[in-house]
Coordinates of C-alpha atoms in Angstrom, one line a residue:
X288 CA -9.0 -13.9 -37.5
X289 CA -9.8 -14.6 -41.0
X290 CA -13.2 -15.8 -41.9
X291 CA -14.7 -18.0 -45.1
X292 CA -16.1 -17.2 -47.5
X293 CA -15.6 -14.3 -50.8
X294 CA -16.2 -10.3 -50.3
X295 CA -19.7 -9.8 -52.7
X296 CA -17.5 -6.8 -53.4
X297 CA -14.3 -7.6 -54.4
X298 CA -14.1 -11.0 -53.7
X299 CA -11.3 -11.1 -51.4
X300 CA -11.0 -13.8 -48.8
X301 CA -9.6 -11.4 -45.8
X302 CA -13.0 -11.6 -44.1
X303 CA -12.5 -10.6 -40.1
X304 CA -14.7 -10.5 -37.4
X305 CA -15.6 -7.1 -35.9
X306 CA -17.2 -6.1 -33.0
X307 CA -19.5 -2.9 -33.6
X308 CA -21.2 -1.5 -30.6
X309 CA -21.4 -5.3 -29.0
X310 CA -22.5 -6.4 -32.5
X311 CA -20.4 -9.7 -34.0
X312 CA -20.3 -8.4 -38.1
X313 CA -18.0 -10.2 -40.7
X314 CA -15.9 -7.4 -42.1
X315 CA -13.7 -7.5 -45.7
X316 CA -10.3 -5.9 -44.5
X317 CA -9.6 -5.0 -48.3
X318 CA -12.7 -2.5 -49.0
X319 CA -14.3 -2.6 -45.7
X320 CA -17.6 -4.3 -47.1
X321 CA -20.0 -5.4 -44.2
X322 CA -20.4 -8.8 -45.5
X323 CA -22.4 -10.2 -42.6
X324 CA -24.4 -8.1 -39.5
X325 CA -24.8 -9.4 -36.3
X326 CA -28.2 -9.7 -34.3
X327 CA -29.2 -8.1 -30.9
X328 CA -32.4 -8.2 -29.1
X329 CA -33.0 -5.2 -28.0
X330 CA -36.6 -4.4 -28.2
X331 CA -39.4 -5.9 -25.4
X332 CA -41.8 -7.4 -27.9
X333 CA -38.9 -9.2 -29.7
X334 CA -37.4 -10.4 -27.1
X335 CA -40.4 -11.8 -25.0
X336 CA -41.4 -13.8 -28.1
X337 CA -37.5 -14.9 -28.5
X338 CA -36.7 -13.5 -31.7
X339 CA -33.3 -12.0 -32.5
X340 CA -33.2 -8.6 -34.8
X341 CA -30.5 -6.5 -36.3
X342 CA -28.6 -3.7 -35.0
X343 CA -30.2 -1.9 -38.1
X344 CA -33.6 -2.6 -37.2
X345 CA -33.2 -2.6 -33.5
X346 CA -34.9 0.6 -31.5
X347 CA -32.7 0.1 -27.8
X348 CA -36.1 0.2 -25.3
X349 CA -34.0 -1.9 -23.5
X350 CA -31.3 0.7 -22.3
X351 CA -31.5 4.3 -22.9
X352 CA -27.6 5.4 -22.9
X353 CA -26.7 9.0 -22.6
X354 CA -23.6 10.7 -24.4
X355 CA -22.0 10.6 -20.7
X356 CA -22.0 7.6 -20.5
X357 CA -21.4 6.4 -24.1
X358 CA -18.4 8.9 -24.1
X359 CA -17.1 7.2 -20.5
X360 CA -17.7 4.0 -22.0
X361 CA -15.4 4.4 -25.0
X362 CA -13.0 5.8 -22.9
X363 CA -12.5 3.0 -20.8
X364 CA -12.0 0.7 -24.0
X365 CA -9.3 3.3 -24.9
X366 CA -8.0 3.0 -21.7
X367 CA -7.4 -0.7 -21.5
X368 CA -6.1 -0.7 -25.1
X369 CA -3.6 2.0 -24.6
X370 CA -2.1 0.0 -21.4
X371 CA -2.5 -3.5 -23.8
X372 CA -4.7 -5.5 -21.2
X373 CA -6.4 -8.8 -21.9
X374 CA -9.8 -8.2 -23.4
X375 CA -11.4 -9.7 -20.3
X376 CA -10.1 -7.2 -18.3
X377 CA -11.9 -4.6 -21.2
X378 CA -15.2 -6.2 -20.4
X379 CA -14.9 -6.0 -16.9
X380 CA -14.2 -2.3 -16.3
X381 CA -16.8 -1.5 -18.8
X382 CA -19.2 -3.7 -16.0
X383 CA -17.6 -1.8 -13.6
X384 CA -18.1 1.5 -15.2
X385 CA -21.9 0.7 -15.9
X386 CA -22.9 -0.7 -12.6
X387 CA -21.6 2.9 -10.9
X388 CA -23.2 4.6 -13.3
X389 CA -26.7 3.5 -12.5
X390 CA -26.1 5.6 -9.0
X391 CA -27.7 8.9 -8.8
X392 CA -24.3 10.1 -7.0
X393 CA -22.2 9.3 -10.0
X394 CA -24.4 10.5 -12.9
X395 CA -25.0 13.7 -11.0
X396 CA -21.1 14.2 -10.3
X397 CA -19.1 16.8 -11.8
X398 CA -17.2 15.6 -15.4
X399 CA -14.0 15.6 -13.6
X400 CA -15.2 13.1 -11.6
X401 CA -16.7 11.1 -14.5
X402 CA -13.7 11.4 -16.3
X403 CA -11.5 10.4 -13.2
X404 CA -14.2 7.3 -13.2
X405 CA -12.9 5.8 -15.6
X406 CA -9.5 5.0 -14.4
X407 CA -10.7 4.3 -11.4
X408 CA -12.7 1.1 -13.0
X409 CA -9.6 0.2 -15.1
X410 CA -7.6 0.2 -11.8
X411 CA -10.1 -1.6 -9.8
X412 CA -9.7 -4.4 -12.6
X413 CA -6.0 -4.6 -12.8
X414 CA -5.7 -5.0 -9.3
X415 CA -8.2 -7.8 -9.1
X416 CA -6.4 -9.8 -11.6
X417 CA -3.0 -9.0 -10.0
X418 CA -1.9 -6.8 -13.1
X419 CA 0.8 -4.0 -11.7
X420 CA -0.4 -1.1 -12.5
X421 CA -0.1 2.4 -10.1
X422 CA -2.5 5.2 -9.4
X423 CA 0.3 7.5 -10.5
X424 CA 0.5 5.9 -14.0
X425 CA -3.6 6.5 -14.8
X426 CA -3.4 9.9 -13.5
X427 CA -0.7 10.5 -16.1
X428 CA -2.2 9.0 -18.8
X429 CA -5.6 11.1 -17.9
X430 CA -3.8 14.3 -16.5
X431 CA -6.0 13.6 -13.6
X432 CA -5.4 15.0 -10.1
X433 CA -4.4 12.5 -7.7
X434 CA -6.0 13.2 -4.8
X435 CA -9.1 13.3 -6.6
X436 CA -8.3 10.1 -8.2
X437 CA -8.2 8.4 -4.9
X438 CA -10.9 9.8 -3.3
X439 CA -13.0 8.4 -6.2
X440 CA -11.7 5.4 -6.3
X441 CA -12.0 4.9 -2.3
X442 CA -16.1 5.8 -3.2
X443 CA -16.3 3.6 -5.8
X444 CA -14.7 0.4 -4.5
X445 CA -17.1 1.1 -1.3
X446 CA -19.8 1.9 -3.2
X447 CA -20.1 -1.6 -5.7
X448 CA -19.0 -3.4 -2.5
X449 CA -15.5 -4.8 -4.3
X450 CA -13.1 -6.9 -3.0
X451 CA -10.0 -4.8 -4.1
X452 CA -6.6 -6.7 -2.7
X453 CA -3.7 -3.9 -2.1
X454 CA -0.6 -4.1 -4.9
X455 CA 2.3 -6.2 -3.8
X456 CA 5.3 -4.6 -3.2
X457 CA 7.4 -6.2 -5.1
X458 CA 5.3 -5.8 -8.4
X459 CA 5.3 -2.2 -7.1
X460 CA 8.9 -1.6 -7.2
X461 CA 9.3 -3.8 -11.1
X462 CA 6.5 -1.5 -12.3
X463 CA 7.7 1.5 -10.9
X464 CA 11.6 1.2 -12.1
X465 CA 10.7 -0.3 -15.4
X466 CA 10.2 3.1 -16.6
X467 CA 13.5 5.0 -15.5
X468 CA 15.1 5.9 -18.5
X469 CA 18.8 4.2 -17.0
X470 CA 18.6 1.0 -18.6
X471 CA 20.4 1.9 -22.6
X472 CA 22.3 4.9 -23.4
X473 CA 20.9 7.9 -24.9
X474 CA 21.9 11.6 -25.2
X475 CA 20.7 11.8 -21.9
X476 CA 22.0 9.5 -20.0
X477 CA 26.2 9.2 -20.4
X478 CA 27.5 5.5 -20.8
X479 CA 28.7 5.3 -17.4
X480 CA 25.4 6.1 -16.0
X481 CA 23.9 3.0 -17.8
X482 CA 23.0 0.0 -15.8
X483 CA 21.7 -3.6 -16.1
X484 CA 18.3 -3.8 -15.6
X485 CA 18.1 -7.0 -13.8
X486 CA 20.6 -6.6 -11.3
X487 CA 19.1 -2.8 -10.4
X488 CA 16.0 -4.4 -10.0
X489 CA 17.6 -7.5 -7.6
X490 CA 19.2 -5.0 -4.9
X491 CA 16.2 -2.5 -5.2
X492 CA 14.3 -5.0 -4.0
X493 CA 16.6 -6.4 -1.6
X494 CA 16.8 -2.5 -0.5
X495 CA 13.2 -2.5 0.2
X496 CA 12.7 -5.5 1.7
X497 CA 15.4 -4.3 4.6
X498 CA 13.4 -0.5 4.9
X499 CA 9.8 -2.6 5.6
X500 CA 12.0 -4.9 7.9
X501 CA 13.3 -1.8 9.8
X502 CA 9.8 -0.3 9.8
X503 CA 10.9 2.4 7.0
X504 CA 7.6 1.7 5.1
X505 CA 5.2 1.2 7.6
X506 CA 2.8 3.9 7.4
X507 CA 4.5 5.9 4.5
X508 CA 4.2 6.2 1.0
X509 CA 5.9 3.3 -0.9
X510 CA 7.1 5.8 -4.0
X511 CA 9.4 7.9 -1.9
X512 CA 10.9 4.8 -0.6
X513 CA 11.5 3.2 -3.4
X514 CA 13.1 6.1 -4.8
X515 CA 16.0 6.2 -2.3
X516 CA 16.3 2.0 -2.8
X517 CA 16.9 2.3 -6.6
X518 CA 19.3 5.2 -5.9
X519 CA 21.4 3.5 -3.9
X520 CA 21.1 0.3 -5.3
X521 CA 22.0 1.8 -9.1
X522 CA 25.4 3.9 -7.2
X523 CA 26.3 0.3 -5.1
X524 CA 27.0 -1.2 -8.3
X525 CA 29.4 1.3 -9.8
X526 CA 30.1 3.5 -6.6
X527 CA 33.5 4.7 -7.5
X528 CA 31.8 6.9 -10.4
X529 CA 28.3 7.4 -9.3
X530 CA 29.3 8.6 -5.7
X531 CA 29.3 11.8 -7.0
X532 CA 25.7 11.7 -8.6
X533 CA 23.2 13.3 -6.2
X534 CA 19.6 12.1 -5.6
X535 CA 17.7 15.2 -8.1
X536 CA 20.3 14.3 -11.0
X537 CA 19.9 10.6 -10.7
X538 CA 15.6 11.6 -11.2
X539 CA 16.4 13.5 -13.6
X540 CA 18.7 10.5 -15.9
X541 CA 16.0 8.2 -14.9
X542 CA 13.2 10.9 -16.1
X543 CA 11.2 10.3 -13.1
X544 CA 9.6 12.7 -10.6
X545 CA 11.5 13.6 -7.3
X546 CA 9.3 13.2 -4.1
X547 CA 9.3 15.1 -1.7
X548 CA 10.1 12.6 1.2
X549 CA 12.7 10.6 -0.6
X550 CA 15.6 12.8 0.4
X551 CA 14.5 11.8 4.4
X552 CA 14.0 7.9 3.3
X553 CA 17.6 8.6 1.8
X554 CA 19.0 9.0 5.5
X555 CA 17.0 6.7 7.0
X556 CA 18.0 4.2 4.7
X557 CA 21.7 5.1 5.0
X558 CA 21.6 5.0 8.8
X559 CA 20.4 1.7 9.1
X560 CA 22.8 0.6 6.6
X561 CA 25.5 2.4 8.8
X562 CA 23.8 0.2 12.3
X563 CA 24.9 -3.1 10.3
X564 CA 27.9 -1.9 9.1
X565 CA 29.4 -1.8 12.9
X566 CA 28.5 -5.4 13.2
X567 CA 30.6 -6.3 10.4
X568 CA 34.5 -7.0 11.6
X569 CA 36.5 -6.1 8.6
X570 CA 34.1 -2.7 8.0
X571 CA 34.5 -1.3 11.5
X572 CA 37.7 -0.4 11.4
X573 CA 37.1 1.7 8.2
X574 CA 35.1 4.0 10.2
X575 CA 32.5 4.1 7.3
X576 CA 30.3 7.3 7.4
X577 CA 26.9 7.9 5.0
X578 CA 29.0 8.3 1.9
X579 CA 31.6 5.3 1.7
X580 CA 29.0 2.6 3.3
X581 CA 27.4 2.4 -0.3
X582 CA 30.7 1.1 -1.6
X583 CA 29.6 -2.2 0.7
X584 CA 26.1 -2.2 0.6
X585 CA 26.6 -5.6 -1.5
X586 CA 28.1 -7.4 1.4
X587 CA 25.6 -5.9 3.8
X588 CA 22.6 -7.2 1.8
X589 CA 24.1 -10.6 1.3
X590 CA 24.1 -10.7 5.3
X591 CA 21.2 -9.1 6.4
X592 CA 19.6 -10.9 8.4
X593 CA 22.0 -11.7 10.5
X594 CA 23.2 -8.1 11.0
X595 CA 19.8 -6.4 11.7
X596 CA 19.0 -8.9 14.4
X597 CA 22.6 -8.3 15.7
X598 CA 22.7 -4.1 15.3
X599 CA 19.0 -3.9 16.7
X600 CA 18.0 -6.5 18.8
X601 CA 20.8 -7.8 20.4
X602 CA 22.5 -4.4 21.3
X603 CA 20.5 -3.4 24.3
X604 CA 21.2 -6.7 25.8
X605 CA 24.8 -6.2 25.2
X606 CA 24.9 -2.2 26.5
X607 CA 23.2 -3.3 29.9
X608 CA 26.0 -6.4 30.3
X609 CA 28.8 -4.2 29.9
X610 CA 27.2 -1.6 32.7
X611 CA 27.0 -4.6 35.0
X612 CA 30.5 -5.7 34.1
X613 CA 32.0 -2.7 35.4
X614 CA 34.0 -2.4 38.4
X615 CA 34.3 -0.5 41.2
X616 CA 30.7 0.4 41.8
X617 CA 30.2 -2.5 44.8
X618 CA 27.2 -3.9 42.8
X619 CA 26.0 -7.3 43.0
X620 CA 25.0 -9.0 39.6
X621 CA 22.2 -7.8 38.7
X622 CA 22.4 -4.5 40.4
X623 CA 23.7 -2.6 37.9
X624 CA 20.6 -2.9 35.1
X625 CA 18.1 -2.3 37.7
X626 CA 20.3 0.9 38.7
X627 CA 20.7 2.1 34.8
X628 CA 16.7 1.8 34.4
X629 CA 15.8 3.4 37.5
X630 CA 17.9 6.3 36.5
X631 CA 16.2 6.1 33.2
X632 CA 13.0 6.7 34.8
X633 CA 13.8 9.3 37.1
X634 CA 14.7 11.4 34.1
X635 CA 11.6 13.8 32.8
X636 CA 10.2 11.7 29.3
X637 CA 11.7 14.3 26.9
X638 CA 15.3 14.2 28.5
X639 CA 15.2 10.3 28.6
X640 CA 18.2 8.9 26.6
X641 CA 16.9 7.1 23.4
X642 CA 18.7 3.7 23.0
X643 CA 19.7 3.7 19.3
X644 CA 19.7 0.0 19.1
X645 CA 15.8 -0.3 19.6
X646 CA 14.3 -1.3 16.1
X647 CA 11.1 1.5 16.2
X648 CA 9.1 2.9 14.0
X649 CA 10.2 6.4 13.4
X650 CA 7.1 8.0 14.8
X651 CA 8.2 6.4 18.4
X652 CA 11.7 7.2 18.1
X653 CA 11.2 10.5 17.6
X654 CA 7.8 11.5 18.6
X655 CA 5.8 14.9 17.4
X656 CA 5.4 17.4 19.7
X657 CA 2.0 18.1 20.7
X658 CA 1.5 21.7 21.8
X659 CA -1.3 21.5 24.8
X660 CA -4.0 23.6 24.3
X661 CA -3.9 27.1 27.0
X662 CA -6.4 26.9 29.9
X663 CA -9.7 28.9 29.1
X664 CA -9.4 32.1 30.6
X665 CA -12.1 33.4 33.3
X666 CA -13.8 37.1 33.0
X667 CA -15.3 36.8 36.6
X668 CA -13.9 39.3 39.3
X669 CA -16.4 38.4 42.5
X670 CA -18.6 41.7 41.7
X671 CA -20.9 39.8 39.7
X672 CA -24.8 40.0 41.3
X673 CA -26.6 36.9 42.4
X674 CA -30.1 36.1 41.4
X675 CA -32.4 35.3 44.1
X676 CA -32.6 31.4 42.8
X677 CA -29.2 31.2 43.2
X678 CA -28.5 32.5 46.1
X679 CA -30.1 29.7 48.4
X680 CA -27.1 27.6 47.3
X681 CA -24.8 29.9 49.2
X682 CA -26.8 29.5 52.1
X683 CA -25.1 28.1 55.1
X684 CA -26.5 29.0 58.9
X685 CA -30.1 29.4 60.0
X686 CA -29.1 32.8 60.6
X687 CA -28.0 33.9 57.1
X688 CA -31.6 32.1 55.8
X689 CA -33.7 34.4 58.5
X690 CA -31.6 37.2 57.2
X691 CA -32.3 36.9 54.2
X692 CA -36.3 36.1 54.5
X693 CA -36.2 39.7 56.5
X694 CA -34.5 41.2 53.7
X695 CA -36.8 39.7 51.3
X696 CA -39.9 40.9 53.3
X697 CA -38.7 44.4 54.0
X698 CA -38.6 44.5 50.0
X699 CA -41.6 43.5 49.2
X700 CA -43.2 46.2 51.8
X701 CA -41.2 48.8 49.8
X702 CA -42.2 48.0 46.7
X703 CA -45.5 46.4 46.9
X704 CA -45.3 43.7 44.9
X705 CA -44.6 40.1 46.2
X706 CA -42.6 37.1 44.6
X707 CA -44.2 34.3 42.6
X708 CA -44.2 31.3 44.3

């Protein structure tokens, strides 16, 4: 902001305040004059007797700042201003950023470390002030490896002792598709292809709601997920052109990276879709299969509720009544269910039919296969010879033991030496 007062220079009145290495200076924006410099206290003597000094005159005894840290320092300034954060989220990385860097750990770390440091404090921030911001979008910005990223940032948050609350996903999912290049035409990306940005961003997250409420996110990384959500949501909303458009062309419009498990959140996604399409009257007698069900995803979301609690929670119930129903089997009521689950159970656990209407997690539904490890393998044969402390443990008449102490003796007399005691 402009100051009073006249440049001694050129006698302009664009006087702003500057900050210069934590230093408040009045600065002419015409010639760059240094009008008025601000005060530190930065030596001991000055400061125990409470007088203030410039930055000029000022020797730093209090602080002795390497080029590490000074570079790490201005890097997190950078940082913050290339993402435009508030200025008190500046000030509080660089807190960050110095209060790790007074461990021995940190300052003895490797630079890729250091310089991973740096976003990590900038990320610790933003998520303390509820700013959307993803790991993936520092380590682009620093070319940084990820999983070295979040091993640091795992150390530091334990090591200051923060209190670092996890992103929301639905700030997630606005973050993450506010960068797909889909929302205006370009070159790139043909006219039909182009979509409204708020109502992609309504039925992705209605998309991702339904995966966590069908355990589809639980456990999992949310990118991949998120990935198949804003794919089908962008081809629901124009399917009878985008039908076509497969999951690595719709990345590369959006000019976003493919992960590797979004093609299996795909399917999962579809197959639940595909469980609440039967419970819909007018859609089952479409027979609707992974590829037309998009075409009503709209209707599906707008009932959703109602249909996942129908296709997966009321559908065992309703498979058990119709095996009681049945005639001819001379079954009392409740015979028949207690006759389907004993059958169930008689089954070995791997040949066991799955019910497809239990809402699971996919790691129960289909569970990995763990490969037992093979019994240790014996070299003994029986030939082996027994030690004379062992053999008292195989020992079992008063004869064998008189035998023995005969056998012991008539040793001894051979070879003239006797046992220790």
């Amino acid at each position: 902001m402009p100051g009073g007062g006249h440049c001694p220079d050129c006698g302009s009145t664009e006087l702003v305040e500057d900050s210069h290495y934590s230093q408040s200076q009045l600065v002419c924006s015409d010639c760059g004059c240094v009008v008025t410099e601000g005060v530190l206290t930065t030596t001991f003597s000055d400061e125990g007797n409470l007088r203030e000094v410039t930055y000029s005159r000022s020797t730093g005894e209090n602080e002795q700042v390497s080029r590490s840290q000074q570079r790490g320092l201005r890097r997190v300034r950078d940082l913050c201003r290339v993402l435009q954060l508030p200025s008190t989220f500046e000030d509080t990385a660089v807190a960050y950023y110095q209060q790790a860097y007074r461990h021995s750990g940190i300052r003895a770390a490797r630079l890729q470390k250091k310089e991973v440091l740096v976003g990590c404090c900038v990320l610790i921030t933003c998520r303390q002030h509820n700013w959307p911001l993803t790991m993936g979008t520092i380590c682009t910005l620093l070319y940084a490896d990820l999983d070295v990223f979040s091993g640091t940032y795992m150390q530091i948050v334990k090591l200051l002792g923060l209190d670092v609350p996890s992103l929301c996903l639905a700030d997630l999912v606005k973050t993450y598709c506010s960068s797909f290049r889909l929302f205006q035409a370009s070159p790139s990306v043909p006219a039909k292809y182009v979509e409204d940005k708020e109502k992609m961003l309504s039925r992705t997250l209605q998309l991702v709601e339904l995966a966590d409420e069908t355990w589809l996110v639980t456990g999992r990384h949310p990118l991949p997920v998120i990935t198949a959500a804003t794919f089908l949501a962008w081809q629901s909303l124009q399917p009878s052109e985008r039908l076509t458009c497969s999951l690595a062309r719709f990345c590369k419009l959006a000019n976003v990276d493919l992960p590797c498990p979004a093609s299996s959140r795909l399917q999962e996604l579809l197959a639940v879709l595909l469980r609440m399409a039967e419970q819909l009257a007018w859609l089952q007698v479409l027979r609707l299969d992974r590829r037309s069900v998009v075409k009503h995803i709209g209707d599906l979301l707008q009932h959703r509720h109602t249909l996942v609690r129908k296709a997966f929670r009321d559908g065992p119930a309703e498979s058990e009544a119709g095996e009681e129903e049945r005639p001819g089997r001379g079954q009392g009521p409740g015979q028949g269910k207690e006759e389907v689950a004993s059958r169930s159970l008689d089954l070995p656990e791997g040949k066991r039919p799955a019910s497809p209407a239990l809402l699971l997690p996919p790691c129960m539904l289909k569970p990995p296969k763990r490969v037992c490890p093979p019994p240790p393998i014996s070299t003994a044969t029986g030939d082996e010879d027994i030690s004379d402390s062992e053999i008292e443990q195989y020992l079992r008449t008063p004869q064998e033991v008189r035998d023995f102490q005969k056998a012991q003796a008539a040793r001894q007399a051979a070879t003239g030496v006797s046992n220790p005691p």
